[in-house]
């Protein structure tokens, strides 16, 4: 990280950011073309859980390249000034790189969906019908590198 003065080195603050947000941006590549999409997520034990329809562009990319980058930003606030160079943004952000894994075991898919639902709603006690589980794809992103940055706080 170029700006070491803005680096988040406290893992508990990184986890706080990742556990208290609901939308991440997922960057994919099929080697020639980049692709970024916002997605709802669940986060537990340094792993992200994502759900998707069983077909689509992101899955086409993941079939070619399972390496991903995930970005989460919170506490965004514009900073204004009387001078152009005084403008800026307050924020906290985390960037993770990792590898996507397709979850195929029904029990593990249900667990992944419950982690997503807990992140989105605060409640993990959901009855998820097996018929719904068979119609959805669950991805588990195992993080390999994590970095955080804070500005304006």
PDB file of C-alpha atoms in Angstrom:
ATOM      1  CA  UNK A   1       0.000   0.000   0.000  1.00  0.00           C
ATOM      2  CA  UNK A   2       1.430   3.326  -1.060  1.00  0.00           C
ATOM      3  CA  UNK A   3      -0.134   5.379   1.760  1.00  0.00           C
ATOM      4  CA  UNK A   4       0.895   3.433   4.871  1.00  0.00           C
ATOM      5  CA  UNK A   5      -0.616   6.228   6.994  1.00  0.00           C
ATOM      6  CA  UNK A   6      -4.075   5.196   5.720  1.00  0.00           C
ATOM      7  CA  UNK A   7      -3.611   1.438   5.977  1.00  0.00           C
ATOM      8  CA  UNK A   8      -5.919  -0.455   8.345  1.00  0.00           C
ATOM      9  CA  UNK A   9      -3.711  -2.881  10.250  1.00  0.00           C
ATOM     10  CA  UNK A  10      -6.285  -3.829  12.896  1.00  0.00           C
ATOM     11  CA  UNK A  11      -7.928  -7.095  11.750  1.00  0.00           C
ATOM     12  CA  UNK A  12     -10.907  -6.468  14.040  1.00  0.00           C
ATOM     13  CA  UNK A  13     -11.632  -3.199  12.182  1.00  0.00           C
ATOM     14  CA  UNK A  14     -11.374  -5.007   8.846  1.00  0.00           C
ATOM     15  CA  UNK A  15     -13.815  -7.648  10.112  1.00  0.00           C
ATOM     16  CA  UNK A  16     -16.139  -4.905  11.421  1.00  0.00           C
ATOM     17  CA  UNK A  17     -16.275  -3.302   7.972  1.00  0.00           C
ATOM     18  CA  UNK A  18     -16.898  -6.639   6.253  1.00  0.00           C
ATOM     19  CA  UNK A  19     -19.505  -7.799   8.782  1.00  0.00           C
ATOM     20  CA  UNK A  20     -21.451  -4.521   8.881  1.00  0.00           C
ATOM     21  CA  UNK A  21     -22.051  -4.061   5.175  1.00  0.00           C
ATOM     22  CA  UNK A  22     -24.298  -5.879   2.737  1.00  0.00           C
ATOM     23  CA  UNK A  23     -23.018  -5.060  -0.767  1.00  0.00           C
ATOM     24  CA  UNK A  24     -19.631  -5.833  -2.247  1.00  0.00           C
ATOM     25  CA  UNK A  25     -18.211  -5.319  -5.679  1.00  0.00           C
ATOM     26  CA  UNK A  26     -16.813  -8.452  -7.254  1.00  0.00           C
ATOM     27  CA  UNK A  27     -14.148  -8.110  -9.947  1.00  0.00           C
ATOM     28  CA  UNK A  28     -13.721 -10.973 -12.385  1.00  0.00           C
ATOM     29  CA  UNK A  29     -11.658 -11.534 -15.479  1.00  0.00           C
ATOM     30  CA  UNK A  30     -11.775 -14.036 -18.301  1.00  0.00           C
ATOM     31  CA  UNK A  31      -8.113 -13.078 -18.883  1.00  0.00           C
ATOM     32  CA  UNK A  32      -8.921 -10.607 -21.694  1.00  0.00           C
ATOM     33  CA  UNK A  33     -11.922  -8.739 -20.284  1.00  0.00           C
ATOM     34  CA  UNK A  34     -12.496  -7.307 -16.805  1.00  0.00           C
ATOM     35  CA  UNK A  35     -15.977  -7.407 -15.274  1.00  0.00           C
ATOM     36  CA  UNK A  36     -17.185  -5.844 -12.007  1.00  0.00           C
ATOM     37  CA  UNK A  37     -20.582  -6.446 -10.440  1.00  0.00           C
ATOM     38  CA  UNK A  38     -22.216  -5.379  -7.172  1.00  0.00           C
ATOM     39  CA  UNK A  39     -23.538  -8.312  -5.156  1.00  0.00           C
ATOM     40  CA  UNK A  40     -25.126  -8.993  -1.800  1.00  0.00           C
ATOM     41  CA  UNK A  41     -22.886 -11.158   0.332  1.00  0.00           C
ATOM     42  CA  UNK A  42     -22.339 -12.972   3.570  1.00  0.00           C
ATOM     43  CA  UNK A  43     -18.995 -13.025   5.363  1.00  0.00           C
ATOM     44  CA  UNK A  44     -17.700 -15.518   7.917  1.00  0.00           C
ATOM     45  CA  UNK A  45     -14.232 -16.713   8.894  1.00  0.00           C
ATOM     46  CA  UNK A  46     -12.422 -14.821   6.116  1.00  0.00           C
ATOM     47  CA  UNK A  47     -14.721 -16.255   3.453  1.00  0.00           C
ATOM     48  CA  UNK A  48     -17.376 -14.530   1.347  1.00  0.00           C
ATOM     49  CA  UNK A  49     -20.575 -16.285   0.321  1.00  0.00           C
ATOM     50  CA  UNK A  50     -22.416 -15.158  -2.796  1.00  0.00           C
ATOM     51  CA  UNK A  51     -25.529 -16.490  -4.482  1.00  0.00           C
ATOM     52  CA  UNK A  52     -26.421 -16.393  -8.120  1.00  0.00           C
ATOM     53  CA  UNK A  53     -28.615 -17.791 -10.814  1.00  0.00           C
ATOM     54  CA  UNK A  54     -26.985 -20.958 -12.187  1.00  0.00           C
ATOM     55  CA  UNK A  55     -26.110 -19.231 -15.477  1.00  0.00           C
ATOM     56  CA  UNK A  56     -24.927 -15.828 -16.621  1.00  0.00           C
ATOM     57  CA  UNK A  57     -21.928 -13.720 -17.487  1.00  0.00           C
ATOM     58  CA  UNK A  58     -20.193 -13.947 -14.091  1.00  0.00           C
ATOM     59  CA  UNK A  59     -20.349 -17.729 -14.231  1.00  0.00           C
ATOM     60  CA  UNK A  60     -18.938 -17.707 -17.750  1.00  0.00           C
ATOM     61  CA  UNK A  61     -16.009 -15.687 -16.394  1.00  0.00           C
ATOM     62  CA  UNK A  62     -15.560 -17.979 -13.357  1.00  0.00           C
ATOM     63  CA  UNK A  63     -15.430 -21.040 -15.596  1.00  0.00           C
ATOM     64  CA  UNK A  64     -12.334 -19.512 -17.211  1.00  0.00           C
ATOM     65  CA  UNK A  65     -10.726 -17.881 -14.165  1.00  0.00           C
ATOM     66  CA  UNK A  66     -11.705 -18.510 -10.544  1.00  0.00           C
ATOM     67  CA  UNK A  67      -9.512 -15.687  -9.164  1.00  0.00           C
ATOM     68  CA  UNK A  68     -11.572 -12.751  -7.909  1.00  0.00           C
ATOM     69  CA  UNK A  69     -11.161  -9.443  -6.142  1.00  0.00           C
ATOM     70  CA  UNK A  70     -13.843  -8.208  -3.731  1.00  0.00           C
ATOM     71  CA  UNK A  71     -14.204  -4.604  -2.556  1.00  0.00           C
ATOM     72  CA  UNK A  72     -16.348  -3.273   0.299  1.00  0.00           C
ATOM     73  CA  UNK A  73     -16.555   0.430   1.168  1.00  0.00           C
ATOM     74  CA  UNK A  74     -18.461   2.079   3.983  1.00  0.00           C
ATOM     75  CA  UNK A  75     -18.724   5.360   5.896  1.00  0.00           C
ATOM     76  CA  UNK A  76     -18.588   7.284   2.624  1.00  0.00           C
ATOM     77  CA  UNK A  77     -18.898  11.029   3.047  1.00  0.00           C
ATOM     78  CA  UNK A  78     -17.920  13.800   0.650  1.00  0.00           C
ATOM     79  CA  UNK A  79     -15.613  16.485   1.992  1.00  0.00           C
ATOM     80  CA  UNK A  80     -16.137  19.936   0.507  1.00  0.00           C
ATOM     81  CA  UNK A  81     -13.851  22.933   0.482  1.00  0.00           C
ATOM     82  CA  UNK A  82     -13.429  26.456  -0.831  1.00  0.00           C
ATOM     83  CA  UNK A  83     -10.496  25.177  -2.878  1.00  0.00           C
ATOM     84  CA  UNK A  84     -10.556  22.504  -5.587  1.00  0.00           C
ATOM     85  CA  UNK A  85      -7.696  20.559  -3.991  1.00  0.00           C
ATOM     86  CA  UNK A  86      -9.526  20.542  -0.655  1.00  0.00           C
ATOM     87  CA  UNK A  87     -12.282  18.247  -1.912  1.00  0.00           C
ATOM     88  CA  UNK A  88     -12.106  14.619  -0.976  1.00  0.00           C
ATOM     89  CA  UNK A  89     -13.923  11.663   0.525  1.00  0.00           C
ATOM     90  CA  UNK A  90     -14.047  10.092   3.959  1.00  0.00           C
ATOM     91  CA  UNK A  91     -14.253   6.320   3.741  1.00  0.00           C
ATOM     92  CA  UNK A  92     -13.216   2.943   5.030  1.00  0.00           C
ATOM     93  CA  UNK A  93     -12.596   0.210   2.491  1.00  0.00           C
ATOM     94  CA  UNK A  94     -11.400  -3.363   2.333  1.00  0.00           C
ATOM     95  CA  UNK A  95     -10.075  -5.209  -0.691  1.00  0.00           C
ATOM     96  CA  UNK A  96      -9.749  -8.989  -0.708  1.00  0.00           C
ATOM     97  CA  UNK A  97      -8.385 -11.285  -3.338  1.00  0.00           C
ATOM     98  CA  UNK A  98      -9.173 -14.953  -3.435  1.00  0.00           C
ATOM     99  CA  UNK A  99     -10.444 -17.958  -5.281  1.00  0.00           C
ATOM    100  CA  UNK A 100     -14.071 -18.803  -6.011  1.00  0.00           C
ATOM    101  CA  UNK A 101     -15.367 -22.270  -5.218  1.00  0.00           C
ATOM    102  CA  UNK A 102     -18.705 -23.612  -6.403  1.00  0.00           C
ATOM    103  CA  UNK A 103     -20.575 -25.070  -3.414  1.00  0.00           C
ATOM    104  CA  UNK A 104     -22.373 -28.225  -4.529  1.00  0.00           C
ATOM    105  CA  UNK A 105     -23.175 -30.058  -1.280  1.00  0.00           C
ATOM    106  CA  UNK A 106     -26.797 -29.264  -0.308  1.00  0.00           C
ATOM    107  CA  UNK A 107     -26.036 -28.842   3.418  1.00  0.00           C
ATOM    108  CA  UNK A 108     -23.099 -26.540   2.656  1.00  0.00           C
ATOM    109  CA  UNK A 109     -25.233 -24.540   0.208  1.00  0.00           C
ATOM    110  CA  UNK A 110     -27.902 -24.065   2.889  1.00  0.00           C
ATOM    111  CA  UNK A 111     -25.225 -22.980   5.379  1.00  0.00           C
ATOM    112  CA  UNK A 112     -23.835 -20.491   2.832  1.00  0.00           C
ATOM    113  CA  UNK A 113     -27.306 -19.102   2.157  1.00  0.00           C
ATOM    114  CA  UNK A 114     -27.909 -18.710   5.900  1.00  0.00           C
ATOM    115  CA  UNK A 115     -24.639 -16.794   6.224  1.00  0.00           C
ATOM    116  CA  UNK A 116     -25.804 -14.489   3.423  1.00  0.00           C
ATOM    117  CA  UNK A 117     -29.223 -14.054   5.062  1.00  0.00           C
ATOM    118  CA  UNK A 118     -27.633 -13.268   8.443  1.00  0.00           C
ATOM    119  CA  UNK A 119     -25.482 -10.597   6.800  1.00  0.00           C
ATOM    120  CA  UNK A 120     -28.470  -9.116   4.973  1.00  0.00           C
ATOM    121  CA  UNK A 121     -31.088  -9.324   7.731  1.00  0.00           C
ATOM    122  CA  UNK A 122     -29.342  -9.973  11.050  1.00  0.00           C
ATOM    123  CA  UNK A 123     -31.208 -13.285  11.307  1.00  0.00           C
ATOM    124  CA  UNK A 124     -29.695 -16.678  10.479  1.00  0.00           C
ATOM    125  CA  UNK A 125     -32.708 -18.780  11.437  1.00  0.00           C
ATOM    126  CA  UNK A 126     -34.267 -19.170   8.014  1.00  0.00           C
ATOM    127  CA  UNK A 127     -36.029 -22.192   6.620  1.00  0.00           C
ATOM    128  CA  UNK A 128     -34.551 -22.565   3.162  1.00  0.00           C
ATOM    129  CA  UNK A 129     -36.458 -25.151   1.108  1.00  0.00           C
ATOM    130  CA  UNK A 130     -34.310 -27.710  -0.711  1.00  0.00           C
ATOM    131  CA  UNK A 131     -36.178 -26.917  -3.932  1.00  0.00           C
ATOM    132  CA  UNK A 132     -34.953 -23.312  -3.699  1.00  0.00           C
ATOM    133  CA  UNK A 133     -31.427 -24.556  -2.957  1.00  0.00           C
ATOM    134  CA  UNK A 134     -31.383 -26.638  -6.133  1.00  0.00           C
ATOM    135  CA  UNK A 135     -32.280 -23.552  -8.213  1.00  0.00           C
ATOM    136  CA  UNK A 136     -29.500 -21.306  -6.898  1.00  0.00           C
ATOM    137  CA  UNK A 137     -25.742 -21.342  -7.218  1.00  0.00           C
ATOM    138  CA  UNK A 138     -23.687 -20.637  -4.079  1.00  0.00           C
ATOM    139  CA  UNK A 139     -20.117 -19.428  -4.327  1.00  0.00           C
ATOM    140  CA  UNK A 140     -17.604 -19.459  -1.500  1.00  0.00           C
ATOM    141  CA  UNK A 141     -14.694 -17.082  -1.966  1.00  0.00           C
ATOM    142  CA  UNK A 142     -11.716 -18.069   0.152  1.00  0.00           C
ATOM    143  CA  UNK A 143      -9.658 -14.944   0.753  1.00  0.00           C
ATOM    144  CA  UNK A 144      -5.938 -15.103   0.146  1.00  0.00           C
ATOM    145  CA  UNK A 145      -5.004 -11.457   0.740  1.00  0.00           C
ATOM    146  CA  UNK A 146      -6.858  -8.742   2.625  1.00  0.00           C
ATOM    147  CA  UNK A 147      -6.049  -5.043   2.920  1.00  0.00           C
ATOM    148  CA  UNK A 148      -7.921  -2.110   4.375  1.00  0.00           C
ATOM    149  CA  UNK A 149      -7.717   1.642   3.972  1.00  0.00           C
ATOM    150  CA  UNK A 150      -9.224   4.510   5.934  1.00  0.00           C
ATOM    151  CA  UNK A 151      -9.305   8.191   4.994  1.00  0.00           C
ATOM    152  CA  UNK A 152     -10.654  11.258   6.738  1.00  0.00           C
ATOM    153  CA  UNK A 153     -11.346   9.718  10.157  1.00  0.00           C
TER     154      UNK A 153
END
